PDB file of N, CA and C in Angstrom:
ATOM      1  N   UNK A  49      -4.695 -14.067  -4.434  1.00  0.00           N
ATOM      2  CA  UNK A  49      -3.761 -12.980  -4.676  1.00  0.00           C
ATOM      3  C   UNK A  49      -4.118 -11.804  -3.761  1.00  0.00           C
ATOM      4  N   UNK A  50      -3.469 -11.480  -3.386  1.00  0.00           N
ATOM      5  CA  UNK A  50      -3.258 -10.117  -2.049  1.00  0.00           C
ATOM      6  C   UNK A  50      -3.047  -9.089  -2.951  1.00  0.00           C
ATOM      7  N   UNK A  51      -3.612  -7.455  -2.683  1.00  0.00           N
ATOM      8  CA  UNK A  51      -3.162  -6.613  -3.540  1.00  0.00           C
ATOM      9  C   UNK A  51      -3.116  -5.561  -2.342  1.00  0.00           C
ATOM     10  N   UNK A  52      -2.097  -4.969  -2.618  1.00  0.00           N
ATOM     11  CA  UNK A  52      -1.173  -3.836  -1.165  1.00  0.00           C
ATOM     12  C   UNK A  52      -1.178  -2.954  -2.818  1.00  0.00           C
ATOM     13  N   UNK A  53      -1.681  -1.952  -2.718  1.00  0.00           N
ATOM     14  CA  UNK A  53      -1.407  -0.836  -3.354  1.00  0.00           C
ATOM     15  C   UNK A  53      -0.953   0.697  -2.797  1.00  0.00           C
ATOM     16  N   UNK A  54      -0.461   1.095  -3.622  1.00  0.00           N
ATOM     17  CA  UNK A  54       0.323   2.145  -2.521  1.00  0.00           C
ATOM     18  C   UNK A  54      -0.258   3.690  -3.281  1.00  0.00           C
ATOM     19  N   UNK A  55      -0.258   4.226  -2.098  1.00  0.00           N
ATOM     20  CA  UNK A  55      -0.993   5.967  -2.871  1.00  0.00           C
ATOM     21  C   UNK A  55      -0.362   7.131  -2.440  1.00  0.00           C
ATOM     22  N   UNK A  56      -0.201   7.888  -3.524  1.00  0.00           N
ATOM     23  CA  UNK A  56       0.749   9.171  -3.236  1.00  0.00           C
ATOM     24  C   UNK A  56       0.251  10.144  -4.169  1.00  0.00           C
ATOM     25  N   UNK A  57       0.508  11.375  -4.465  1.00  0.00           N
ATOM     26  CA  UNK A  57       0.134  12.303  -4.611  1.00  0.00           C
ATOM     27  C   UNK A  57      -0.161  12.624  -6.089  1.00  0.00           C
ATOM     28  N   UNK A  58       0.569  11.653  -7.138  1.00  0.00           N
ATOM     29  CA  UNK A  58       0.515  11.504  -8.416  1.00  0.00           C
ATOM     30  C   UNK A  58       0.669   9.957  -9.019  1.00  0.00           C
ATOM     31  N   UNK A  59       1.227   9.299  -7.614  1.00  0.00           N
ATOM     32  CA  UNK A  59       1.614   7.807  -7.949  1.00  0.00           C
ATOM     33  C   UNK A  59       2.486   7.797  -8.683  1.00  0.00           C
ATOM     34  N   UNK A  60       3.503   8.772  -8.885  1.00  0.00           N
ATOM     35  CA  UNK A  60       4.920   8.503  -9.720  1.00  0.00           C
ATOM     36  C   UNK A  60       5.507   8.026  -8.673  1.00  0.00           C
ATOM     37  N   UNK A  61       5.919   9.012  -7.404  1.00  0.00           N
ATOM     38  CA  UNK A  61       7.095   8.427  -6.621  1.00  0.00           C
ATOM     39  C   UNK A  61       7.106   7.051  -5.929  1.00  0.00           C
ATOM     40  N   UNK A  62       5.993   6.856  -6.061  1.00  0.00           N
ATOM     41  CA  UNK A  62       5.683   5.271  -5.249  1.00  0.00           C
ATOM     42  C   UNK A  62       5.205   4.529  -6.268  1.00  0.00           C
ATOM     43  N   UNK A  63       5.567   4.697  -7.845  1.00  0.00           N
ATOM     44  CA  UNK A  63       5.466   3.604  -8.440  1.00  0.00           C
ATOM     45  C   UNK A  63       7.073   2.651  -8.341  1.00  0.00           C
ATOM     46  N   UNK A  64       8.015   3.204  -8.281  1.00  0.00           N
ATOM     47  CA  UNK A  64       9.609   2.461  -8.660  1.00  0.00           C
ATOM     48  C   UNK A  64       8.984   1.542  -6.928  1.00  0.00           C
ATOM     49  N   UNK A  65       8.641   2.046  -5.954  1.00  0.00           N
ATOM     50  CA  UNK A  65       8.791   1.406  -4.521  1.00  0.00           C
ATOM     51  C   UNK A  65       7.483   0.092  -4.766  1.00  0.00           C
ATOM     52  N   UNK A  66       6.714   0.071  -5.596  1.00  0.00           N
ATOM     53  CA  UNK A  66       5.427  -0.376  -6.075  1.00  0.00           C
ATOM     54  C   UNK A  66       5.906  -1.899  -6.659  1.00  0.00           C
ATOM     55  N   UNK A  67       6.913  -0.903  -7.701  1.00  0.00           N
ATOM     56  CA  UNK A  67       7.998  -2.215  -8.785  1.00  0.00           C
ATOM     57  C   UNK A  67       8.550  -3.165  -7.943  1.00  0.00           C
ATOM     58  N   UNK A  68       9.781  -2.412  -7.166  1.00  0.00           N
ATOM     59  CA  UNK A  68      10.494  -2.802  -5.896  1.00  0.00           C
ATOM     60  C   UNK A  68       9.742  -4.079  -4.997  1.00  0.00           C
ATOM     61  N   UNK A  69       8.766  -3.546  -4.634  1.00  0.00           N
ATOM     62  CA  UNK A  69       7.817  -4.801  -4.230  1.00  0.00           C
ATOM     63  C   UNK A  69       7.503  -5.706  -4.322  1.00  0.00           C
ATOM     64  N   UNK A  70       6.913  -5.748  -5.734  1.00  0.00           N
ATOM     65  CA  UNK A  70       6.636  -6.432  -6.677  1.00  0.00           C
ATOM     66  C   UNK A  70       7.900  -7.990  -6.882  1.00  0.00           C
ATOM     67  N   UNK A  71       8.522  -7.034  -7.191  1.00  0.00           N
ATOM     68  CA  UNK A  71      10.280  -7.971  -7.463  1.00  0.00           C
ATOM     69  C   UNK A  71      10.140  -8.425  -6.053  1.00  0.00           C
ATOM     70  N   UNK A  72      10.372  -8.335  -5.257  1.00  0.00           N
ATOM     71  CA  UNK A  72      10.278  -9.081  -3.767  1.00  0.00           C
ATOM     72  C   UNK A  72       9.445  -9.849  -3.629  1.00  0.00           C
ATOM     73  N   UNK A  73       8.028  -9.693  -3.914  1.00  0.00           N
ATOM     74  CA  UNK A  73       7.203 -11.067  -3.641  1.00  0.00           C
ATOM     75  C   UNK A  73       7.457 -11.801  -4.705  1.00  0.00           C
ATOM     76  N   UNK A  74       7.619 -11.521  -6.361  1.00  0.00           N
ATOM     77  CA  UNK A  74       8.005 -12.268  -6.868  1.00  0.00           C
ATOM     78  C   UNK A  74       9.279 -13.579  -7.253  1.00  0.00           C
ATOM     79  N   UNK A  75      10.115 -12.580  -6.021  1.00  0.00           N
ATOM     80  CA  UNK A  75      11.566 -13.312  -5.590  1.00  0.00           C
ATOM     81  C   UNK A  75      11.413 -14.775  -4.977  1.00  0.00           C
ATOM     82  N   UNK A  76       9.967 -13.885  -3.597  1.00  0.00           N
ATOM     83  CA  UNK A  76       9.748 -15.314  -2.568  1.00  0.00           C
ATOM     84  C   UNK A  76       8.486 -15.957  -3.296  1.00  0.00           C
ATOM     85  N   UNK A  77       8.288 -15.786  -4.479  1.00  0.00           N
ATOM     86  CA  UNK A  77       6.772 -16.641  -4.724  1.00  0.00           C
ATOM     87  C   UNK A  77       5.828 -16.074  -4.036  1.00  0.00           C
ATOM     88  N   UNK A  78       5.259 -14.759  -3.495  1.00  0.00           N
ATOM     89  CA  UNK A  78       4.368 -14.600  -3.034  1.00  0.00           C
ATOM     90  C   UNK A  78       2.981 -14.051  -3.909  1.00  0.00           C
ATOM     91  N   UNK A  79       2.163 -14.777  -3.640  1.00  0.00           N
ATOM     92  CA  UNK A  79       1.066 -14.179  -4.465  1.00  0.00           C
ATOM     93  C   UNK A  79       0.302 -12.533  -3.502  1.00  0.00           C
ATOM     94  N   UNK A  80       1.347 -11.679  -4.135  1.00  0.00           N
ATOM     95  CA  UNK A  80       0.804 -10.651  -4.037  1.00  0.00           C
ATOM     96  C   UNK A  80       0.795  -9.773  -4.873  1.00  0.00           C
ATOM     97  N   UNK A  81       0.209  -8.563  -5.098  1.00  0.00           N
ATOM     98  CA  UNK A  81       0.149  -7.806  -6.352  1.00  0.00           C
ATOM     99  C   UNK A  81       0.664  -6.091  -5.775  1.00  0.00           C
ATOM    100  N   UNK A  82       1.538  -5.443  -6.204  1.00  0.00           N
ATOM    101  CA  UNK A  82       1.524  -4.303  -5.216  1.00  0.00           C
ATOM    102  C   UNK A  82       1.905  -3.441  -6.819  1.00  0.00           C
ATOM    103  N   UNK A  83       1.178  -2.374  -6.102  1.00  0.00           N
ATOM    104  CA  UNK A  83       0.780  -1.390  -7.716  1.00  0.00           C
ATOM    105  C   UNK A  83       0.584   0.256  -6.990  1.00  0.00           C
ATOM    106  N   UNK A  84       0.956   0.979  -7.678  1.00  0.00           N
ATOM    107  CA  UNK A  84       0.726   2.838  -7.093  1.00  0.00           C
ATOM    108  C   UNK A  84       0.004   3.799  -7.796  1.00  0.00           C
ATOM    109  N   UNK A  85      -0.345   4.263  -7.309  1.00  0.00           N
ATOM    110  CA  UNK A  85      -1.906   5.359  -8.024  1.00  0.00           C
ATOM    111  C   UNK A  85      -1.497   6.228  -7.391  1.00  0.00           C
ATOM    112  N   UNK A  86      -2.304   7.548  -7.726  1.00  0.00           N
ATOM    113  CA  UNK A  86      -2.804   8.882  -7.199  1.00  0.00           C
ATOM    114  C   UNK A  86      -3.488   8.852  -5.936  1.00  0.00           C
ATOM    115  N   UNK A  87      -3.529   8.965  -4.921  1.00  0.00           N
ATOM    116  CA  UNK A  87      -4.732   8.898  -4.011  1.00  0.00           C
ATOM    117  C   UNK A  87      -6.128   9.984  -4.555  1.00  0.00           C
ATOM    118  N   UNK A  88      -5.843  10.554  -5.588  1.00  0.00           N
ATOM    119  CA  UNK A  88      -6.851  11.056  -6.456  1.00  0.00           C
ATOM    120  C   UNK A  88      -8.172   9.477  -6.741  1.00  0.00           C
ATOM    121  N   UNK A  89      -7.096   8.769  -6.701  1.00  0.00           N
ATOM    122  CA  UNK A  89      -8.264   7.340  -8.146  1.00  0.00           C
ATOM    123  C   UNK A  89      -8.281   6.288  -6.672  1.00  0.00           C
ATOM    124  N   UNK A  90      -8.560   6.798  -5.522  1.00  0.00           N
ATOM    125  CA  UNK A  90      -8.504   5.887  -4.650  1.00  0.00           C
ATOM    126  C   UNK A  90      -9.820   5.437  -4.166  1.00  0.00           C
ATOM    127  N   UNK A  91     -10.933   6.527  -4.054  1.00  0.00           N
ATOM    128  CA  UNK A  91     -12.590   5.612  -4.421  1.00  0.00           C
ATOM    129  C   UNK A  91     -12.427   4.983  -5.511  1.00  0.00           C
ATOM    130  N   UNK A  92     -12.537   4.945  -6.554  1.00  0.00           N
ATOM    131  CA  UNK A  92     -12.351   4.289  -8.132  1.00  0.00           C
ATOM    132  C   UNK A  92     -11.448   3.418  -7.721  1.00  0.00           C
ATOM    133  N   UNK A  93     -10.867   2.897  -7.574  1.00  0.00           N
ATOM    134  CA  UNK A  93      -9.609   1.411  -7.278  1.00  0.00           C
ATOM    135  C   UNK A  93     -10.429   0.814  -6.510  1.00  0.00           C
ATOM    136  N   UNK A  94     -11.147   1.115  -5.279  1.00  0.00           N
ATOM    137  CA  UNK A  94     -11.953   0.736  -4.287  1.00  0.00           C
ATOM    138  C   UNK A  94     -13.029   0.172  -4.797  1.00  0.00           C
ATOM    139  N   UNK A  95     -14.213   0.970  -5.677  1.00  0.00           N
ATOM    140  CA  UNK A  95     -14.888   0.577  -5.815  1.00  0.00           C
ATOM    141  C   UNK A  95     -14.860  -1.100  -7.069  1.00  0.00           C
ATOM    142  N   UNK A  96     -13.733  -1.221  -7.543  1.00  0.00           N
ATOM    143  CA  UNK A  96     -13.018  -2.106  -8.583  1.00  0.00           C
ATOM    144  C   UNK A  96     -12.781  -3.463  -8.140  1.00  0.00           C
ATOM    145  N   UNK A  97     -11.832  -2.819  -6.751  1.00  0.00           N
ATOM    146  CA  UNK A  97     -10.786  -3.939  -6.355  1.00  0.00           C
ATOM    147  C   UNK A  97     -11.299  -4.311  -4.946  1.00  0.00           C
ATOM    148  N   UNK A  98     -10.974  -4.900  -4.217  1.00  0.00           N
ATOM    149  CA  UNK A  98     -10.620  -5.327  -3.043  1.00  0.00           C
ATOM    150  C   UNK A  98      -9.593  -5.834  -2.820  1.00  0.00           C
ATOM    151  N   UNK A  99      -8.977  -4.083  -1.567  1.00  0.00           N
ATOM    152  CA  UNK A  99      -7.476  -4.438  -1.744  1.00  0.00           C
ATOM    153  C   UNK A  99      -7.481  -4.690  -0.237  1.00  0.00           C
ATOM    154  N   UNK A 100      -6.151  -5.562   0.021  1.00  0.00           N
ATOM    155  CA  UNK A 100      -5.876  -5.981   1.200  1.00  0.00           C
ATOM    156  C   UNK A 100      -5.075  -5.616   2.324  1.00  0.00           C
ATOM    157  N   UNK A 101      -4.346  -4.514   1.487  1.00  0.00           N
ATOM    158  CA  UNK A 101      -3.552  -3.405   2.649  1.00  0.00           C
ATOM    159  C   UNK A 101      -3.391  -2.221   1.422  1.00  0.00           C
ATOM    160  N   UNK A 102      -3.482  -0.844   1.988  1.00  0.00           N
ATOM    161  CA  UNK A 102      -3.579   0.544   1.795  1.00  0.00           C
ATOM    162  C   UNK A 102      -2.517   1.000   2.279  1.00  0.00           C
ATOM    163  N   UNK A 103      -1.259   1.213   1.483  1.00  0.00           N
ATOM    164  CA  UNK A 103      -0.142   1.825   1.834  1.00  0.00           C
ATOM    165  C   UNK A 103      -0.248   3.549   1.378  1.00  0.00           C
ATOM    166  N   UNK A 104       0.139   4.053   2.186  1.00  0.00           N
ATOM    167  CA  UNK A 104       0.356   5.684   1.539  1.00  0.00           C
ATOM    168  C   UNK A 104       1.446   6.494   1.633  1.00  0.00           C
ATOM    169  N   UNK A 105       2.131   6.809   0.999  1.00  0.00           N
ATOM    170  CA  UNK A 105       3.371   7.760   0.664  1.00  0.00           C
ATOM    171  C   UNK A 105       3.433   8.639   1.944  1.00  0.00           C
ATOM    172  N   UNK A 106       4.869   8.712   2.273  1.00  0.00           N
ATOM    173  CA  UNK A 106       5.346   9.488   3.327  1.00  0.00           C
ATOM    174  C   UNK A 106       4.912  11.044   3.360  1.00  0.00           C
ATOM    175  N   UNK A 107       5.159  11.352   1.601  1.00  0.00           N
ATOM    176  CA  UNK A 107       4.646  12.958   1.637  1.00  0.00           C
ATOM    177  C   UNK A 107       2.987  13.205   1.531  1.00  0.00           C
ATOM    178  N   UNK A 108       2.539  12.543   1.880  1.00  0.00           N
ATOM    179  CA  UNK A 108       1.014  12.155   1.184  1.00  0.00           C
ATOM    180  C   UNK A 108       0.056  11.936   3.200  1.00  0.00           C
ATOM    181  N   UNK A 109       1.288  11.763   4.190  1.00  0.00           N
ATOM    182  CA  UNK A 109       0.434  11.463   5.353  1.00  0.00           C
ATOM    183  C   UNK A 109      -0.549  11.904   6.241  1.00  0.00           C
ATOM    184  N   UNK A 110      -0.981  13.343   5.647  1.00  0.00           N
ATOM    185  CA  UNK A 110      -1.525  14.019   6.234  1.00  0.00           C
ATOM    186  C   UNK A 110      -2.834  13.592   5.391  1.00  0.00           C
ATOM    187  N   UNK A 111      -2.938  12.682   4.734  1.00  0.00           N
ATOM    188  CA  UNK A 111      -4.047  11.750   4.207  1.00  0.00           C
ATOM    189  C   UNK A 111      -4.728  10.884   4.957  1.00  0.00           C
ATOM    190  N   UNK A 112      -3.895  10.239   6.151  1.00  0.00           N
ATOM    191  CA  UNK A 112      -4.163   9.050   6.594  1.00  0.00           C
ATOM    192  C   UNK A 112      -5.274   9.361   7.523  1.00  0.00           C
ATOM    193  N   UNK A 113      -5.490   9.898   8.092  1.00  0.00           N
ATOM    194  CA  UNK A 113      -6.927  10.044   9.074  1.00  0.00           C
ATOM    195  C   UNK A 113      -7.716  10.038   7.707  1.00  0.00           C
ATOM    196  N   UNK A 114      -7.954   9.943   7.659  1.00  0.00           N
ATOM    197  CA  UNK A 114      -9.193  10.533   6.106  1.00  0.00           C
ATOM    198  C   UNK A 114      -9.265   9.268   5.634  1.00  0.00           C
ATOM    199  N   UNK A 115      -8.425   8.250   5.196  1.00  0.00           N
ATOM    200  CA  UNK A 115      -8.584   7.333   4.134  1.00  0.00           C
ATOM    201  C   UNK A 115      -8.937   6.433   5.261  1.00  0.00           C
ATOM    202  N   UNK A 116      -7.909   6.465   6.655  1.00  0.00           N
ATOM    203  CA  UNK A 116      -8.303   5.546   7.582  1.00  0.00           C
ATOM    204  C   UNK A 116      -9.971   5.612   8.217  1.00  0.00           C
ATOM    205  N   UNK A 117     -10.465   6.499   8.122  1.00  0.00           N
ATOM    206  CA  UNK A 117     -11.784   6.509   8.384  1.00  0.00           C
ATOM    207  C   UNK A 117     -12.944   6.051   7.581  1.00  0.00           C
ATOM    208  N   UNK A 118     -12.334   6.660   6.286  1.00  0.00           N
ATOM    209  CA  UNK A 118     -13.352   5.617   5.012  1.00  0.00           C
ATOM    210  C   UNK A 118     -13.286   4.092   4.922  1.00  0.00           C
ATOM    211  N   UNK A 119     -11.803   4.014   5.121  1.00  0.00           N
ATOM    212  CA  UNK A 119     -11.598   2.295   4.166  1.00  0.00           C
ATOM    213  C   UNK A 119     -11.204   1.387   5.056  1.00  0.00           C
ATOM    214  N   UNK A 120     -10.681   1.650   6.588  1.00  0.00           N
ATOM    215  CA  UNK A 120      -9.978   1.206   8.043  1.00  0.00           C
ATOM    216  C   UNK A 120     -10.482   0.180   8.394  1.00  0.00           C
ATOM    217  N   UNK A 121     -11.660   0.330   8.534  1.00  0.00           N
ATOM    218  CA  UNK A 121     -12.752  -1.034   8.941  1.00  0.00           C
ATOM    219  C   UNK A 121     -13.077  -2.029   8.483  1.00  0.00           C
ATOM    220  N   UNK A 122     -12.508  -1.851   6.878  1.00  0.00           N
ATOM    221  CA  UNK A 122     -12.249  -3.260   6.230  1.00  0.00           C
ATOM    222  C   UNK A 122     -11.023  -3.478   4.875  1.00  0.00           C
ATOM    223  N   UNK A 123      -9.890  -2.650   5.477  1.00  0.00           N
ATOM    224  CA  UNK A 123      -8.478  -3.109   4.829  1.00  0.00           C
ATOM    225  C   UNK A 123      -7.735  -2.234   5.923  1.00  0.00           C
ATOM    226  N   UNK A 124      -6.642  -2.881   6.387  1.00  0.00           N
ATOM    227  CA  UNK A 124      -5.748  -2.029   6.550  1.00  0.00           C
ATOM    228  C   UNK A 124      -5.219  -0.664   6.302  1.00  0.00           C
ATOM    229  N   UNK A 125      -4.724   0.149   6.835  1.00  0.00           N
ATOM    230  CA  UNK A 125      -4.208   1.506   6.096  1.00  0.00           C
ATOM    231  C   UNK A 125      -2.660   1.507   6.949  1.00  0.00           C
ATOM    232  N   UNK A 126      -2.248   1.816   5.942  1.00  0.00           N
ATOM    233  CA  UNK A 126      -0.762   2.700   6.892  1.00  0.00           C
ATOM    234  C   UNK A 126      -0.183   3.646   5.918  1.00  0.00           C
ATOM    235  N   UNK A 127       1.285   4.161   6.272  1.00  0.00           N
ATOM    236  CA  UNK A 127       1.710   5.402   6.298  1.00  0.00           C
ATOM    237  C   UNK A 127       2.887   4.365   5.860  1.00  0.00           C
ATOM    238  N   UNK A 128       3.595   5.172   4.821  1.00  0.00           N
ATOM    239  CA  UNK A 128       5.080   3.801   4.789  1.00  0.00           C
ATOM    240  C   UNK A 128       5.752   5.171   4.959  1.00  0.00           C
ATOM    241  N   UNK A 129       6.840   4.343   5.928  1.00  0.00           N
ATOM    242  CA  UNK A 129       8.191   4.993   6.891  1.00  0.00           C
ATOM    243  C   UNK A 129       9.194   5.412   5.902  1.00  0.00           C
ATOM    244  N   UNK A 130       9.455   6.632   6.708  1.00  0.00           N
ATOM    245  CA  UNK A 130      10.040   7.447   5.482  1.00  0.00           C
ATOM    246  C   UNK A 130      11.423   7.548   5.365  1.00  0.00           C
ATOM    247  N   UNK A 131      11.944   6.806   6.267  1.00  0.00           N
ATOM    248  CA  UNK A 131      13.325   6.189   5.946  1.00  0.00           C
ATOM    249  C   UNK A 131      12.857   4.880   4.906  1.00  0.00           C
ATOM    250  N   UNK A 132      12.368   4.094   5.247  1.00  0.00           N
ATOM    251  CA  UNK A 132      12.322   2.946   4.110  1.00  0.00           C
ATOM    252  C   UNK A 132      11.910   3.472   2.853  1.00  0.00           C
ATOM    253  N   UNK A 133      10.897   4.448   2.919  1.00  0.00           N
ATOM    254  CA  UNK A 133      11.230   5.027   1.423  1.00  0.00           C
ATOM    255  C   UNK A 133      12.104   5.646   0.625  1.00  0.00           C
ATOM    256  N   UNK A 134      12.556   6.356   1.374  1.00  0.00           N
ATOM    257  CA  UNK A 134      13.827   7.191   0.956  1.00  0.00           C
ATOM    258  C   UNK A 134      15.057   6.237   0.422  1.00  0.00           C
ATOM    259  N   UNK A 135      15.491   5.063   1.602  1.00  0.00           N
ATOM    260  CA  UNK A 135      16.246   4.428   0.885  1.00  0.00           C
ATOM    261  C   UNK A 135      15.565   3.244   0.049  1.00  0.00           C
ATOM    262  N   UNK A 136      14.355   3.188  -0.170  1.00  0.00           N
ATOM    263  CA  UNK A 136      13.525   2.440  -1.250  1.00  0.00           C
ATOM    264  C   UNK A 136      13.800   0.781  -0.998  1.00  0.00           C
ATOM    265  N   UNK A 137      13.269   0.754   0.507  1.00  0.00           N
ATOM    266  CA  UNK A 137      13.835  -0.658   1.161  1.00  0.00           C
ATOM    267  C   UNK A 137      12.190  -1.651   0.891  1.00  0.00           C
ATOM    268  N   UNK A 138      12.065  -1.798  -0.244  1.00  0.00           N
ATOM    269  CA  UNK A 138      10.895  -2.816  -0.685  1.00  0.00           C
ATOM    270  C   UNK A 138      10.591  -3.651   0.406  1.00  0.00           C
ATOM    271  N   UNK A 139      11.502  -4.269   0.253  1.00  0.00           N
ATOM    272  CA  UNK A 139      11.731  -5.647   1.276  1.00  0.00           C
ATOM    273  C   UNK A 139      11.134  -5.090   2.958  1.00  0.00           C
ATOM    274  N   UNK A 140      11.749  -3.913   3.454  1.00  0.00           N
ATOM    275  CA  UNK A 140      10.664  -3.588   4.805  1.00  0.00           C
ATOM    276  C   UNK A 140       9.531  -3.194   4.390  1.00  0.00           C
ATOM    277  N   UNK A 141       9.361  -2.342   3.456  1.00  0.00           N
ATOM    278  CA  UNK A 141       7.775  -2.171   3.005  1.00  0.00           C
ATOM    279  C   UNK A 141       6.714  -3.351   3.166  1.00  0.00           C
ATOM    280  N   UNK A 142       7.408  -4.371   2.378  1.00  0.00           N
ATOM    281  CA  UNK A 142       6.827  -5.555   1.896  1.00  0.00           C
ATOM    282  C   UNK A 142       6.232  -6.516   2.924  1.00  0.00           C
ATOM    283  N   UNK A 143       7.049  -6.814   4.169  1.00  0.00           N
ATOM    284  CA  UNK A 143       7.587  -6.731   5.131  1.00  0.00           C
ATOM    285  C   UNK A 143       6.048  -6.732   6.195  1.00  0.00           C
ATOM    286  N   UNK A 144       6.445  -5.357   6.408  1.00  0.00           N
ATOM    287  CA  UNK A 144       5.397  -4.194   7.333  1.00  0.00           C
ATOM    288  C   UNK A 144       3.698  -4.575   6.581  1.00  0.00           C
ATOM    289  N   UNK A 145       3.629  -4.684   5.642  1.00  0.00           N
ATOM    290  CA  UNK A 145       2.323  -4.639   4.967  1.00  0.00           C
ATOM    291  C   UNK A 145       1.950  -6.447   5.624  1.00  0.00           C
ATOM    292  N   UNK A 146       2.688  -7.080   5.000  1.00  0.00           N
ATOM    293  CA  UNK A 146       2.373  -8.534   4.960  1.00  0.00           C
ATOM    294  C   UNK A 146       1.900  -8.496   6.965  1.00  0.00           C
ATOM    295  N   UNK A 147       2.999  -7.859   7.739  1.00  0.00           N
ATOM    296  CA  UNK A 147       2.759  -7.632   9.178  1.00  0.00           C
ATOM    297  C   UNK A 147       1.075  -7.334   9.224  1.00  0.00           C
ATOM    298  N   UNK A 148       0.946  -6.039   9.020  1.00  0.00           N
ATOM    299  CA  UNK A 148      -0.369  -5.386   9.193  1.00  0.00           C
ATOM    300  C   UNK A 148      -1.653  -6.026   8.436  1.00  0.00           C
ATOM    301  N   UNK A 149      -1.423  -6.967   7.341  1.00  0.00           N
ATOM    302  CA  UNK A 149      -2.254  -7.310   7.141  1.00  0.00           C
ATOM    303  C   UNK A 149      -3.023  -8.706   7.779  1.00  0.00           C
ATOM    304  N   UNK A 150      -1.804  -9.216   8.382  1.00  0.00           N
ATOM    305  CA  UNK A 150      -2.176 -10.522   8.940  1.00  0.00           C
ATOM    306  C   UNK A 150      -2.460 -10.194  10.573  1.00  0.00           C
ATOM    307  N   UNK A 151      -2.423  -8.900  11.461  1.00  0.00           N
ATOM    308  CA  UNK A 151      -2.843  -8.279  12.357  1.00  0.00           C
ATOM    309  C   UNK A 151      -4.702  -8.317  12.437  1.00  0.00           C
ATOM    310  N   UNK A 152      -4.482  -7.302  11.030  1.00  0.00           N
ATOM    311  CA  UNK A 152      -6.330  -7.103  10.413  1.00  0.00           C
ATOM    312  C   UNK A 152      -6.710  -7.847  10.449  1.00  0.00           C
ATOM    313  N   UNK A 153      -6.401  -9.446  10.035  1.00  0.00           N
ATOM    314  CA  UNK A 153      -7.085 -10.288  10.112  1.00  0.00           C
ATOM    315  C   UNK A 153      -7.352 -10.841  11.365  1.00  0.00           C
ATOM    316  N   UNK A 154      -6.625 -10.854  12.233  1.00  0.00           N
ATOM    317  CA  UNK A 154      -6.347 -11.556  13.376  1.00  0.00           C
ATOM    318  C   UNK A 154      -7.759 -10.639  14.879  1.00  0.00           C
ATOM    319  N   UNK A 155      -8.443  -9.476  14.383  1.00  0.00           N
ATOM    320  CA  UNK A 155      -9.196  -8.731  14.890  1.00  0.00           C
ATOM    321  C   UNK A 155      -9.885  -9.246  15.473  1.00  0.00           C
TER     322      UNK A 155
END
């Protein structure tokens, strides 16, 4: 099981895009798990889980140097595009992650 969790500033607005996800791999059978937090509880998830891509909220990007420097070197990080959030396009989210994560691996 793959877990792409997504982090934003309270983890409300990127929980429905989290759901959204969710319903998409569960559409294609994919064993993945995609879930949204606070980037507050993001050591604490870390130290828990081993997750396989680090998505982070559009309003939240001025995060990404920071998380990409802690956690970069062994999960993925990105920034989800803020047109696909806005119109809450799971499916490119879903998409883009599954992309970047099979990149990471490919290192």
């Amino acid at each position: 099981m793959k877990r792409v969790y997504l982090f934003c500033d309270n983890g409300m607005s990127t929980s429905m895009m989290a759901q959204r996800m969710q319903e998409v791999a569960d559409k294609h059978s994919l064993p993945i798990e995609c879930k949204a937090f606070s980037y507050k509880k993001i050591s604490t998830i870390l130290e828990e889980n081993k997750l396989d891509c680090i998505l982070i909220g559009p309003q939240t990007k001025f995060l990404f140097d920071e998380i990409n420097k802690k956690y970069g070197a062994e999960t993925p990080v990105m920034v989800i595009d803020a047109a696909d959030y806005g119109m809450m396009d799971a499916d490119k989210v879903l998409k883009k992650a599954i992309v970047a994560m099979k990149k990471f691996k490919n290192k």
